[in-house]
Amino acid sequence: MRALPVGDDALLVEVSSGAEAQALHAELLRRRAEGALAVREIVPAARTVLLDGLADPGRLAAELTATRIPEPPARARELIELPVRYDGPDLAAVAGHWGVTEREAARIHAGTDFTVAFCGFAPGFGYLTGLPDRYAVPRRATPRTAVPAGAVALAGPYTGVYPRSSPGGWQLIGTTEAVLWDHTRVPAALLTPGTRVRFVPVGGA
């Protein structure tokens, strides 16, 4: 673990894996909830956690790098079910990469329990982990200029759902009508770090 100062009151903590970043994020949230950590923002990413609004970043950096971050306790987390039609234009390519039929690829994906590891790219876009490493897929060689809102997509070890139309190079395997970002909702993002997600096939998938 490495802790780097960011400005006067922030700290960027680097770890070696996504699982460690999730464990660190959970531990920092626990400390804040218990009143043991005063911090304005805790923002996880693929292998980092940013803490903003610290009174003494140096002290916390020394403490974190000298301790072992515990595994997050097993507990019931919020579960969101997203209805999905496995009708994406890249489903056949993904199935071929996995060495299975399109129907089996949809079954594998829908049978996975996902967790939102972190958010980014666009408001409401969550990076979901849960698929075994053997199902990691490359990004498209040529990104699309426009991916429709609601597209369920894969890239590397992650699954994501595009909250709005935007360019993108992920492999599109399905579509959902769920609203991922709504500024009138609290919170505006449907998917937030730590949320459990399950994809539920609809439309004969």
Backbone as ProteinMPNN parsed JSONL, in Angstrom:
{"seq_chain_A": "MRALPVGDDALLVEVSSGAEAQALHAELLRRRAEGALAVREIVPAARTVLLDGLADPGRLAAELTATRIPEPPARARELIELPVRYDGPDLAAVAGHWGVTEREAARIHAGTDFTVAFCGFAPGFGYLTGLPDRYAVPRRATPRTAVPAGAVALAGPYTGVYPRSSPGGWQLIGTTEAVLWDHTRVPAALLTPGTRVRFVPVGGA", "coords_chain_A": {"N_chain_A": [[0.842, -1.192, 0.0], [0.468, 2.235, -0.805], [0.551, 5.606, 0.084], [-0.266, 8.713, -1.138], [0.149, 12.22, -1.013], [-2.332, 14.622, -1.912], [-2.704, 17.72, -2.854], [-3.525, 19.949, -0.141], [-5.233, 18.723, 1.693], [-5.936, 16.119, 1.032], [-5.695, 12.613, 0.161], [-4.289, 10.026, -1.725], [-4.629, 6.681, -1.911], [-2.874, 3.918, -2.897], [-3.275, 0.572, -3.926], [-2.717, -2.964, -4.568], [-4.603, -4.406, -6.012], [-7.952, -4.785, -7.326], [-9.67, -6.021, -5.501], [-8.421, -5.436, -3.075], [-8.703, -2.676, -3.069], [-11.478, -2.457, -2.821], [-11.8, -3.623, -0.292], [-10.378, -1.804, 1.289], [-11.879, 0.522, 0.841], [-14.323, -0.258, 2.037], [-13.475, -0.53, 4.699], [-12.683, 2.089, 5.331], [-15.118, 3.429, 5.07], [-16.45, 2.194, 7.186], [-14.948, 3.132, 9.379], [-15.474, 5.873, 9.19], [-18.251, 5.882, 9.633], [-18.323, 5.065, 12.263], [-17.257, 7.196, 13.515], [-14.542, 7.379, 13.759], [-13.009, 8.399, 11.771], [-12.56, 11.398, 10.218], [-13.604, 12.725, 7.359], [-14.305, 14.196, 4.204], [-14.897, 13.159, 1.611], [-14.881, 9.87, 0.207], [-13.55, 8.106, -2.257], [-13.613, 5.407, -4.293], [-11.585, 3.637, -6.739], [-10.216, 1.729, -9.499], [-7.784, 0.597, -8.456], [-7.229, 2.26, -6.388], [-7.978, 4.495, -3.633], [-9.41, 7.54, -2.97], [-9.179, 10.019, -0.538], [-10.719, 12.864, 0.593], [-10.661, 16.05, 2.154], [-9.352, 15.877, 4.64], [-8.08, 16.466, 7.92], [-5.505, 15.941, 8.769], [-3.639, 14.632, 6.663], [-1.08, 13.405, 6.535], [-0.758, 12.013, 8.959], [-2.774, 10.067, 8.769], [-1.882, 8.73, 6.485], [0.505, 7.533, 7.406], [-0.567, 5.833, 9.307], [-2.255, 4.112, 7.804], [-0.472, 2.833, 6.03], [0.974, 1.338, 7.785], [-0.624, -0.598, 8.783], [-2.62, -3.573, 8.426], [-5.183, -3.967, 6.179], [-8.347, -5.089, 6.997], [-10.389, -7.828, 5.764], [-13.524, -7.065, 4.278], [-16.459, -7.374, 6.31], [-18.721, -10.126, 6.024], [-21.869, -9.387, 4.975], [-25.301, -8.481, 4.536], [-25.885, -6.68, 1.677], [-27.279, -3.946, -0.157], [-29.342, -5.061, -2.788], [-29.744, -4.802, -6.195], [-31.807, -5.523, -8.853], [-31.527, -5.832, -12.277], [-33.442, -5.794, -15.112], [-32.753, -7.424, -18.169], [-32.345, -7.687, -21.649], [-30.798, -10.026, -23.535], [-29.51, -9.162, -26.154], [-27.493, -7.903, -27.454], [-25.24, -6.519, -29.935], [-22.671, -7.575, -29.818], [-22.819, -9.978, -28.565], [-22.523, -12.508, -29.76], [-19.798, -12.487, -30.42], [-18.637, -12.328, -27.874], [-19.566, -14.727, -26.766], [-18.225, -16.494, -28.474], [-15.59, -15.913, -27.718], [-15.622, -16.904, -25.158], [-16.064, -19.525, -25.696], [-18.579, -20.725, -25.817], [-22.171, -21.129, -26.413], [-24.389, -18.493, -27.53], [-26.701, -18.418, -25.93], [-25.775, -19.758, -23.666], [-23.777, -17.988, -22.871], [-25.32, -15.799, -22.099], [-26.643, -17.011, -19.959], [-24.512, -17.51, -18.197], [-23.698, -14.91, -17.591], [-26.049, -13.808, -16.441], [-26.242, -15.444, -14.266], [-24.389, -14.598, -12.467], [-23.326, -13.017, -9.473], [-22.927, -9.691, -9.034], [-20.882, -6.9, -7.97], [-20.744, -3.44, -7.38], [-17.791, -1.999, -7.956], [-16.534, 0.488, -8.285], [-17.225, 3.836, -9.477], [-17.482, 5.81, -12.483], [-16.303, 7.348, -15.57], [-18.839, 8.169, -16.745], [-21.612, 10.018, -15.368], [-23.349, 7.939, -13.18], [-22.362, 5.575, -14.191], [-21.354, 2.441, -13.343], [-18.642, 0.313, -12.414], [-18.726, -3.012, -12.539], [-17.867, -5.893, -10.738], [-17.298, -9.453, -10.582], [-17.531, -11.517, -12.445], [-15.654, -14.455, -13.162], [-12.06, -14.543, -13.749], [-11.502, -15.854, -16.137], [-13.445, -15.091, -17.886], [-12.918, -12.584, -18.776], [-12.889, -10.056, -21.267], [-11.579, -8.539, -24.263], [-11.561, -5.013, -25.112], [-13.369, -3.54, -27.865], [-11.75, -3.375, -31.023], [-12.226, -1.179, -32.587], [-13.768, 1.54, -31.34], [-17.258, 2.35, -30.846], [-19.017, 5.138, -32.156], [-21.33, 5.945, -30.964], [-22.978, 4.609, -28.288], [-25.958, 3.19, -27.202], [-28.106, 4.425, -24.543], [-28.573, 2.385, -21.689], [-27.301, 0.141, -22.62], [-25.841, -2.959, -21.933], [-22.686, -3.974, -21.074], [-19.37, -5.374, -21.616], [-15.937, -5.296, -20.612], [-12.599, -6.116, -20.303], [-12.275, -7.253, -16.989], [-14.705, -6.275, -16.211], [-18.237, -5.492, -15.945], [-20.596, -3.224, -17.258], [-23.148, -0.661, -17.411], [-24.375, 1.506, -19.742], [-25.299, 4.719, -18.892], [-26.259, 6.768, -20.445], [-26.437, 7.812, -23.887], [-23.363, 7.522, -25.538], [-19.964, 7.661, -26.825], [-18.113, 4.563, -27.068], [-16.098, 1.674, -26.307], [-16.684, -0.82, -25.35], [-17.792, -4.279, -25.191], [-20.943, -5.016, -26.35], [-23.584, -6.678, -24.91], [-26.242, -6.774, -24.209], [-29.406, -5.157, -23.335], [-30.985, -2.825, -21.112], [-33.837, -1.337, -19.567], [-33.644, 0.069, -17.291], [-33.201, 3.032, -15.356], [-30.266, 4.563, -14.998], [-29.17, 6.952, -14.114], [-30.568, 9.7, -12.561], [-31.215, 12.89, -11.994], [-33.143, 13.893, -10.348], [-33.522, 12.059, -8.426], [-32.659, 10.637, -5.215], [-30.097, 8.764, -3.977], [-28.785, 10.216, -7.031], [-27.545, 8.392, -8.734], [-28.24, 5.091, -9.639], [-26.606, 2.9, -9.223], [-24.152, 2.45, -6.866], [-20.9, 2.426, -5.245], [-20.244, -0.709, -3.756], [-22.807, -1.693, -3.931], [-24.82, -4.537, -4.577], [-25.5, -6.335, -7.555], [-27.728, -7.879, -9.77], [-28.416, -9.395, -12.851], [-31.382, -9.853, -14.591], [-32.791, -11.945, -16.852], [-34.995, -11.052, -19.509], [-37.687, -11.2, -21.884], [-37.445, -13.659, -23.168], [-34.762, -14.403, -23.07]], "CA_chain_A": [[0.0, 0.0, 0.0], [1.213, 3.487, -0.867], [-0.318, 6.758, 0.288], [0.314, 9.887, -1.769], [-0.587, 13.449, -0.728], [-2.962, 15.321, -3.028], [-3.032, 19.035, -2.323], [-3.303, 20.168, 1.288], [-6.088, 17.967, 2.606], [-6.407, 14.885, 0.408], [-4.745, 11.511, 0.151], [-4.58, 8.977, -2.682], [-4.048, 5.43, -1.415], [-2.735, 2.936, -3.966], [-3.143, -0.822, -3.511], [-2.251, -3.787, -5.684], [-5.663, -5.111, -6.731], [-9.294, -4.268, -7.148], [-10.228, -6.561, -4.262], [-7.856, -4.666, -1.966], [-9.322, -1.354, -3.093], [-12.822, -2.597, -2.267], [-11.671, -3.856, 1.146], [-9.967, -0.539, 1.903], [-13.041, 1.402, 0.788], [-15.265, -0.7, 3.058], [-12.901, -0.239, 6.015], [-12.739, 3.534, 5.547], [-16.516, 3.761, 5.32], [-16.757, 1.74, 8.545], [-14.329, 4.067, 10.324], [-16.202, 7.139, 9.168], [-19.553, 5.673, 10.253], [-18.124, 4.934, 13.705], [-16.713, 8.436, 14.043], [-13.092, 7.267, 13.927], [-12.352, 9.036, 10.633], [-13.225, 12.608, 9.736], [-13.243, 12.908, 5.964], [-15.44, 14.69, 3.433], [-15.222, 12.258, 0.507], [-14.114, 8.636, 0.039], [-13.862, 7.769, -3.655], [-12.841, 4.253, -4.77], [-11.347, 3.43, -8.17], [-9.813, 0.35, -9.786], [-6.773, 0.159, -7.49], [-6.941, 3.38, -5.497], [-9.069, 5.14, -2.91], [-9.101, 8.941, -2.7], [-9.821, 10.623, 0.628], [-10.656, 14.315, 0.472], [-11.175, 16.751, 3.312], [-8.687, 15.374, 5.85], [-7.392, 17.475, 8.728], [-4.084, 15.578, 8.88], [-3.384, 13.533, 5.723], [0.17, 12.711, 6.842], [-0.956, 11.062, 10.048], [-3.548, 8.938, 8.266], [-1.021, 7.985, 5.557], [1.396, 6.696, 8.211], [-1.373, 4.796, 9.962], [-2.734, 3.128, 6.829], [0.632, 2.044, 5.473], [1.554, 0.506, 8.838], [-1.599, -1.579, 9.242], [-3.205, -4.477, 7.438], [-6.605, -3.68, 6.011], [-9.099, -6.346, 7.132], [-11.4, -8.142, 4.762], [-14.827, -6.53, 4.686], [-17.29, -8.413, 6.904], [-19.823, -10.634, 5.213], [-23.129, -8.825, 5.433], [-26.266, -8.251, 3.466], [-25.807, -5.361, 1.064], [-28.412, -3.66, -1.034], [-29.346, -5.796, -4.043], [-30.545, -4.221, -7.275], [-31.997, -6.422, -9.99], [-31.697, -5.104, -13.533], [-33.947, -6.619, -16.216], [-31.895, -7.263, -19.346], [-32.535, -8.506, -22.844], [-29.478, -10.376, -24.076], [-29.694, -8.959, -27.587], [-26.452, -6.99, -27.888], [-24.58, -6.86, -31.199], [-21.407, -8.271, -29.59], [-23.037, -11.194, -27.775], [-21.932, -13.666, -30.464], [-18.338, -12.413, -30.294], [-18.304, -12.667, -26.489], [-19.79, -16.166, -26.629], [-17.11, -17.16, -29.143], [-14.393, -15.733, -26.887], [-15.771, -17.8, -24.006], [-16.175, -20.907, -26.157], [-19.914, -21.237, -25.502], [-23.213, -20.578, -27.26], [-24.915, -17.205, -27.069], [-27.617, -18.685, -24.814], [-24.965, -20.093, -22.491], [-23.109, -16.762, -22.435], [-26.328, -15.038, -21.349], [-26.888, -17.717, -18.693], [-23.355, -17.279, -17.327], [-23.731, -13.524, -17.12], [-27.197, -13.622, -15.561], [-26.05, -16.262, -13.068], [-23.291, -14.035, -11.674], [-23.611, -11.955, -8.509], [-21.987, -8.596, -9.267], [-20.755, -5.833, -6.985], [-20.213, -2.2, -7.936], [-16.472, -1.755, -7.354], [-16.347, 1.936, -8.285], [-17.996, 4.509, -10.519], [-16.686, 6.742, -13.259], [-16.526, 7.438, -17.015], [-19.994, 9.053, -16.939], [-22.472, 9.972, -14.188], [-24.201, 6.761, -13.101], [-21.722, 4.379, -14.755], [-20.658, 1.639, -12.341], [-17.786, -0.788, -12.846], [-19.196, -4.156, -11.778], [-17.003, -7.065, -10.706], [-17.977, -10.682, -10.204], [-17.22, -12.581, -13.405], [-14.316, -15.037, -13.006], [-11.039, -13.995, -14.643], [-11.5, -16.509, -17.46], [-14.451, -14.474, -18.74], [-12.497, -11.24, -19.186], [-12.9, -9.897, -22.726], [-10.927, -7.294, -24.696], [-12.387, -3.974, -25.709], [-13.45, -3.575, -29.313], [-10.611, -2.752, -31.692], [-12.706, 0.128, -33.043], [-14.903, 1.967, -30.506], [-18.432, 2.898, -31.501], [-19.183, 6.578, -31.932], [-22.496, 6.139, -30.098], [-23.555, 3.44, -27.638], [-27.242, 3.673, -26.661], [-28.362, 4.332, -23.106], [-29.106, 1.093, -21.282], [-26.51, -0.976, -23.149], [-25.09, -3.759, -20.963], [-21.436, -4.153, -21.809], [-18.233, -6.006, -20.954], [-14.582, -4.92, -21.024], [-11.692, -6.63, -19.293], [-13.006, -8.022, -15.982], [-15.845, -5.498, -15.734], [-19.52, -5.29, -16.612], [-21.114, -1.875, -17.038], [-24.37, -0.291, -18.125], [-24.257, 2.899, -20.176], [-26.447, 5.485, -18.4], [-26.74, 7.658, -21.501], [-25.752, 7.572, -25.15], [-22.01, 8.082, -25.561], [-19.013, 6.784, -27.502], [-17.629, 3.512, -26.182], [-15.439, 0.542, -26.937], [-16.976, -2.065, -24.645], [-18.55, -5.29, -25.928], [-22.347, -4.88, -25.98], [-24.227, -8.003, -24.885], [-27.663, -6.705, -23.91], [-29.975, -3.84, -23.065], [-31.911, -2.713, -19.998], [-34.593, -0.089, -19.537], [-33.439, 0.701, -15.992], [-32.647, 4.395, -15.405], [-29.05, 4.516, -14.181], [-28.879, 8.276, -13.558], [-31.726, 10.573, -12.539], [-30.803, 13.967, -11.102], [-34.215, 14.181, -9.398], [-33.558, 10.962, -7.458], [-31.625, 10.695, -4.18], [-29.06, 9.4, -4.788], [-29.077, 10.277, -8.468], [-27.033, 7.166, -9.351], [-28.849, 3.838, -9.191], [-25.531, 2.001, -8.797], [-23.112, 3.111, -6.082], [-19.914, 1.441, -4.787], [-20.678, -1.647, -2.739], [-24.124, -2.24, -4.242], [-24.864, -5.817, -5.276], [-26.314, -6.244, -8.764], [-28.027, -9.132, -10.466], [-29.102, -9.177, -14.123], [-32.492, -10.782, -14.724], [-33.158, -12.022, -18.273], [-36.397, -10.85, -19.897], [-37.89, -11.288, -23.332], [-37.07, -14.954, -23.712], [-33.318, -14.631, -23.045]], "C_chain_A": [[0.879, 1.243, 0.0], [0.238, 4.641, -0.77], [0.375, 8.012, -0.215], [-0.499, 11.132, -1.428], [-1.134, 14.066, -2.01], [-3.42, 16.679, -2.494], [-2.771, 19.092, -0.824], [-4.094, 19.235, 2.185], [-6.656, 16.695, 2.002], [-5.277, 13.861, 0.338], [-5.217, 10.493, -0.882], [-3.856, 7.717, -2.231], [-4.058, 4.41, -2.544], [-2.56, 1.545, -3.368], [-2.883, -1.669, -4.75], [-3.354, -4.487, -6.465], [-7.003, -4.446, -6.488], [-9.929, -4.757, -5.862], [-9.706, -5.8, -3.048], [-8.453, -3.263, -1.909], [-10.723, -1.405, -2.502], [-12.772, -2.811, -0.76], [-11.294, -2.571, 1.874], [-11.14, 0.437, 1.935], [-14.043, 1.04, 1.88], [-14.767, -0.358, 4.459], [-12.971, 1.254, 6.319], [-14.163, 4.009, 5.78], [-16.924, 3.366, 6.734], [-16.199, 2.712, 9.569], [-15.077, 5.392, 10.363], [-17.545, 7.006, 9.87], [-19.447, 5.594, 11.776], [-17.55, 6.195, 14.339], [-15.215, 8.424, 14.248], [-12.317, 7.941, 12.809], [-13.179, 10.227, 10.186], [-12.739, 12.892, 8.329], [-14.48, 13.34, 5.186], [-15.861, 13.701, 2.357], [-14.313, 11.048, 0.536], [-14.498, 8.083, -1.326], [-13.008, 6.589, -4.116], [-12.659, 4.28, -6.273], [-10.823, 2.01, -8.345], [-8.816, -0.187, -8.771], [-6.352, 1.288, -6.555], [-8.197, 3.772, -4.734], [-8.608, 6.556, -2.589], [-9.884, 9.402, -1.481], [-9.628, 12.123, 0.556], [-11.272, 14.959, 1.711], [-10.622, 16.231, 4.621], [-8.009, 16.511, 6.598], [-5.896, 17.216, 8.777], [-3.782, 14.392, 7.97], [-2.13, 12.739, 6.064], [0.008, 11.682, 7.93], [-1.719, 9.836, 9.562], [-2.717, 8.095, 7.303], [-0.111, 7.045, 6.327], [0.63, 5.553, 8.855], [-1.789, 3.705, 8.979], [-1.608, 2.238, 6.323], [1.268, 1.13, 6.504], [0.593, -0.573, 9.317], [-2.09, -2.43, 8.087], [-4.697, -4.209, 7.372], [-7.382, -4.993, 6.089], [-10.039, -6.573, 5.968], [-12.73, -7.567, 5.215], [-15.698, -7.641, 5.249], [-18.397, -8.845, 5.96], [-21.124, -10.085, 5.78], [-24.035, -8.6, 4.238], [-26.107, -6.83, 2.954], [-27.01, -5.177, 0.171], [-28.254, -4.43, -2.348], [-30.273, -5.104, -5.027], [-30.607, -5.224, -8.413], [-32.298, -5.589, -11.23], [-32.246, -6.051, -14.598], [-33.11, -6.369, -17.465], [-32.345, -8.204, -20.458], [-31.147, -8.778, -23.424], [-29.565, -10.374, -25.604], [-28.607, -8.066, -28.17], [-25.732, -7.449, -29.15], [-23.262, -7.607, -31.016], [-21.575, -9.569, -28.802], [-22.396, -12.407, -28.441], [-20.423, -13.667, -30.32], [-17.899, -12.791, -28.877], [-18.47, -14.165, -26.265], [-18.658, -16.948, -27.291], [-15.829, -17.066, -28.337], [-14.431, -16.673, -25.686], [-15.845, -19.269, -24.411], [-17.505, -21.544, -25.823], [-20.904, -20.677, -26.508], [-23.668, -19.232, -26.706], [-25.855, -17.4, -25.873], [-26.845, -18.982, -23.54], [-24.238, -18.854, -21.964], [-24.075, -15.907, -21.621], [-26.587, -15.688, -19.996], [-25.751, -17.476, -17.713], [-23.412, -15.87, -16.733], [-24.862, -13.307, -16.124], [-27.054, -14.418, -14.259], [-24.964, -15.752, -12.144], [-23.817, -12.979, -10.711], [-22.534, -10.881, -8.652], [-21.979, -7.63, -8.082], [-20.199, -4.608, -7.689], [-18.901, -1.886, -7.228], [-16.21, -0.252, -7.234], [-17.153, 2.518, -9.438], [-17.099, 5.492, -11.265], [-17.116, 6.751, -14.703], [-17.662, 8.402, -17.325], [-20.843, 8.981, -15.684], [-23.398, 8.757, -14.229], [-23.585, 5.488, -13.641], [-20.943, 3.657, -13.657], [-19.823, 0.548, -12.978], [-18.089, -1.987, -11.957], [-18.217, -5.317, -11.882], [-17.815, -8.283, -10.283], [-17.71, -11.829, -11.163], [-15.83, -13.14, -13.128], [-13.35, -14.502, -14.066], [-11.098, -14.594, -16.043], [-12.528, -15.9, -18.41], [-14.113, -13.028, -19.096], [-12.444, -11.171, -20.712], [-12.217, -8.589, -23.104], [-11.953, -6.272, -25.147], [-12.417, -4.152, -27.226], [-12.243, -2.859, -29.916], [-10.971, -1.347, -32.177], [-13.9, 0.532, -32.195], [-16.063, 2.474, -31.362], [-18.52, 4.39, -31.2], [-20.367, 6.869, -31.032], [-23.003, 4.786, -29.604], [-24.853, 3.899, -26.983], [-27.325, 3.557, -25.145], [-28.991, 2.974, -22.795], [-28.341, -0.101, -21.822], [-25.734, -1.647, -22.023], [-23.828, -4.243, -21.672], [-20.357, -4.781, -20.945], [-16.931, -5.426, -21.501], [-13.635, -5.355, -19.921], [-12.471, -7.468, -18.297], [-14.339, -7.397, -15.587], [-17.091, -5.659, -16.605], [-19.965, -3.872, -16.301], [-22.391, -1.682, -17.812], [-24.262, 1.193, -18.471], [-25.484, 3.682, -19.711], [-27.032, 6.442, -19.431], [-25.964, 7.332, -22.768], [-24.391, 8.269, -25.143], [-21.127, 7.174, -26.398], [-18.538, 5.704, -26.526], [-17.05, 2.346, -26.942], [-15.682, -0.78, -26.239], [-17.792, -3.003, -25.536], [-19.995, -5.271, -25.443], [-23.058, -6.228, -26.063], [-25.726, -7.93, -24.613], [-28.123, -5.284, -23.686], [-30.911, -3.928, -21.86], [-32.627, -1.378, -20.088], [-34.45, 0.618, -18.187], [-32.801, 2.08, -16.175], [-31.466, 4.445, -14.444], [-28.759, 5.849, -13.513], [-30.113, 9.149, -13.687], [-31.444, 11.67, -11.52], [-31.894, 14.344, -10.105], [-34.311, 13.122, -8.307], [-32.446, 11.155, -6.43], [-31.33, 9.265, -3.704], [-29.405, 9.343, -6.277], [-28.645, 9.008, -9.187], [-27.742, 5.949, -8.772], [-27.798, 2.899, -8.616], [-24.444, 2.806, -8.097], [-22.146, 2.052, -5.563], [-20.435, 0.593, -3.623], [-22.031, -2.275, -3.004], [-23.984, -3.565, -4.964], [-25.84, -5.7, -6.439], [-26.512, -7.632, -9.352], [-28.807, -8.782, -11.731], [-30.146, -10.269, -14.306], [-32.936, -10.804, -16.184], [-34.665, -11.802, -18.474], [-36.495, -11.036, -21.402], [-37.385, -12.569, -23.936], [-35.594, -15.226, -23.747], [-32.978, -15.87, -22.269]], "O_chain_A": [[1.89, 1.309, 0.698], [-0.782, 4.66, -1.458], [1.477, 8.338, 0.227], [-1.724, 11.108, -1.542], [-0.485, 14.036, -3.056], [-4.41, 16.766, -1.767], [-1.913, 18.381, -0.302], [-3.686, 18.973, 3.317], [-7.727, 16.238, 2.4], [-4.095, 14.188, 0.439], [-6.395, 10.136, -0.917], [-2.627, 7.682, -2.175], [-5.113, 4.077, -3.084], [-1.794, 1.359, -2.422], [-2.835, -1.143, -5.862], [-3.071, -5.108, -7.49], [-7.163, -3.648, -5.565], [-10.647, -4.009, -5.198], [-10.451, -5.545, -2.102], [-8.682, -2.725, -0.826], [-11.119, -0.503, -1.764], [-13.59, -2.259, -0.025], [-11.823, -2.281, 2.947], [-11.368, 1.104, 2.945], [-14.556, 1.921, 2.571], [-15.551, 0.058, 5.312], [-13.285, 1.642, 7.444], [-14.394, 4.898, 6.6], [-17.65, 4.1, 7.405], [-16.889, 3.079, 10.52], [-15.289, 5.964, 11.432], [-17.947, 7.899, 10.617], [-20.362, 6.002, 12.491], [-17.376, 6.259, 15.556], [-14.663, 9.35, 14.843], [-11.093, 8.047, 12.884], [-14.346, 10.088, 9.82], [-11.581, 13.262, 8.132], [-15.587, 12.892, 5.484], [-17.051, 13.427, 2.201], [-13.127, 11.158, 0.847], [-15.63, 7.645, -1.531], [-11.803, 6.746, -4.311], [-13.463, 4.866, -6.997], [-10.964, 1.179, -7.448], [-8.978, -1.301, -8.274], [-5.253, 1.272, -6.001], [-9.316, 3.436, -5.122], [-7.542, 6.751, -2.005], [-11.096, 9.203, -1.396], [-8.498, 12.603, 0.466], [-12.27, 14.478, 2.247], [-11.347, 16.15, 5.612], [-7.434, 17.411, 5.987], [-5.102, 18.156, 8.822], [-3.678, 13.262, 8.448], [-2.114, 11.519, 5.9], [0.573, 10.591, 7.844], [-1.366, 8.705, 9.895], [-2.833, 6.869, 7.301], [0.035, 5.882, 5.952], [1.131, 4.431, 8.936], [-1.689, 2.516, 9.284], [-1.776, 1.025, 6.202], [2.027, 0.231, 6.141], [0.955, -1.382, 10.171], [-1.986, -2.047, 6.921], [-5.388, -4.224, 8.39], [-7.103, -5.917, 5.324], [-10.435, -5.636, 5.275], [-13.035, -7.577, 6.407], [-15.683, -8.752, 4.72], [-18.939, -8.042, 5.199], [-21.435, -10.304, 6.951], [-23.591, -8.539, 3.091], [-26.188, -5.878, 3.731], [-27.676, -6.141, -0.209], [-27.176, -4.451, -2.942], [-31.441, -4.853, -4.729], [-29.578, -5.714, -8.878], [-33.202, -4.753, -11.232], [-31.577, -7.022, -14.953], [-32.794, -5.222, -17.781], [-32.679, -9.365, -20.219], [-30.416, -7.847, -23.761], [-29.676, -11.417, -26.247], [-28.773, -7.525, -29.264], [-25.629, -8.649, -29.4], [-22.775, -8.218, -31.967], [-20.586, -10.192, -28.414], [-21.794, -13.241, -27.766], [-19.821, -14.722, -30.12], [-16.904, -13.493, -28.702], [-17.617, -14.802, -25.647], [-18.183, -17.944, -26.744], [-15.061, -18.027, -28.275], [-13.396, -17.177, -25.251], [-15.704, -20.156, -23.569], [-17.579, -22.747, -25.573], [-20.546, -19.857, -27.354], [-23.37, -18.88, -25.565], [-25.807, -16.63, -24.914], [-27.211, -18.517, -22.461], [-24.098, -18.685, -20.752], [-23.706, -15.357, -20.584], [-26.736, -14.99, -18.993], [-25.993, -17.259, -16.526], [-23.201, -15.673, -15.537], [-24.658, -12.691, -15.078], [-27.689, -14.084, -13.258], [-24.646, -16.396, -11.144], [-24.649, -12.15, -11.079], [-21.356, -11.147, -8.414], [-22.932, -7.556, -7.307], [-19.284, -4.72, -8.505], [-18.894, -1.548, -6.044], [-15.723, 0.219, -6.207], [-17.692, 1.787, -10.268], [-16.084, 5.947, -10.738], [-18.176, 6.223, -15.04], [-17.476, 9.352, -18.086], [-20.802, 7.968, -14.986], [-24.141, 8.567, -15.192], [-24.202, 4.426, -13.569], [-19.986, 4.202, -13.107], [-20.235, -0.07, -13.959], [-17.758, -1.989, -10.771], [-17.788, -5.682, -12.977], [-18.889, -8.152, -9.696], [-17.666, -12.987, -10.748], [-14.905, -12.366, -12.879], [-13.767, -14.065, -15.138], [-10.781, -13.92, -17.024], [-12.488, -16.164, -19.612], [-14.948, -12.323, -19.662], [-12.006, -12.117, -21.367], [-12.271, -7.626, -22.339], [-13.074, -6.621, -25.517], [-11.571, -4.845, -27.791], [-11.775, -1.856, -29.378], [-10.133, -0.445, -32.18], [-14.961, -0.081, -32.316], [-15.858, 2.967, -32.471], [-18.141, 4.841, -30.119], [-20.416, 7.923, -30.398], [-23.403, 3.931, -30.394], [-24.853, 4.905, -26.273], [-26.688, 2.692, -24.543], [-29.833, 2.48, -23.546], [-28.689, -1.243, -21.519], [-25.049, -0.978, -21.25], [-23.9, -4.85, -22.741], [-20.412, -4.732, -19.716], [-16.826, -5.107, -22.685], [-13.827, -5.016, -18.753], [-13.259, -8.32, -18.706], [-15.036, -7.928, -14.722], [-17.016, -5.92, -17.805], [-19.734, -3.374, -15.199], [-22.692, -2.427, -18.744], [-24.078, 2.031, -17.589], [-26.604, 3.344, -20.096], [-28.177, 6.875, -19.299], [-24.942, 6.647, -22.715], [-24.28, 9.444, -24.791], [-21.497, 6.03, -26.66], [-18.558, 5.903, -25.312], [-17.448, 2.058, -28.07], [-14.979, -1.758, -26.493], [-18.405, -2.57, -26.512], [-20.252, -5.485, -24.258], [-23.131, -6.844, -27.127], [-26.42, -8.933, -24.773], [-27.356, -4.331, -23.824], [-31.543, -4.957, -21.617], [-32.09, -0.407, -20.622], [-35.071, 1.658, -17.967], [-31.958, 2.266, -17.052], [-31.641, 4.377, -13.227], [-28.154, 5.875, -12.441], [-30.648, 9.323, -14.782], [-31.434, 11.413, -10.316], [-31.62, 15.036, -9.124], [-35.094, 13.268, -7.368], [-31.416, 11.761, -6.728], [-32.19, 8.622, -3.103], [-30.214, 8.523, -6.713], [-29.296, 8.585, -10.143], [-27.833, 5.798, -7.554], [-28.056, 2.188, -7.645], [-23.883, 3.736, -8.675], [-22.527, 0.887, -5.448], [-20.985, 1.108, -2.649], [-22.381, -3.277, -2.381], [-23.144, -3.713, -5.851], [-26.878, -5.048, -6.327], [-25.587, -8.441, -9.42], [-29.738, -7.979, -11.694], [-29.843, -11.457, -14.194], [-33.409, -9.792, -16.7], [-35.489, -12.302, -17.708], [-35.483, -11.029, -22.103], [-36.944, -12.585, -25.085], [-35.173, -16.188, -24.39], [-31.804, -16.217, -22.143]]}, "name": "protein", "num_of_chains": 1, "seq": "MRALPVGDDALLVEVSSGAEAQALHAELLRRRAEGALAVREIVPAARTVLLDGLADPGRLAAELTATRIPEPPARARELIELPVRYDGPDLAAVAGHWGVTEREAARIHAGTDFTVAFCGFAPGFGYLTGLPDRYAVPRRATPRTAVPAGAVALAGPYTGVYPRSSPGGWQLIGTTEAVLWDHTRVPAALLTPGTRVRFVPVGGA"}
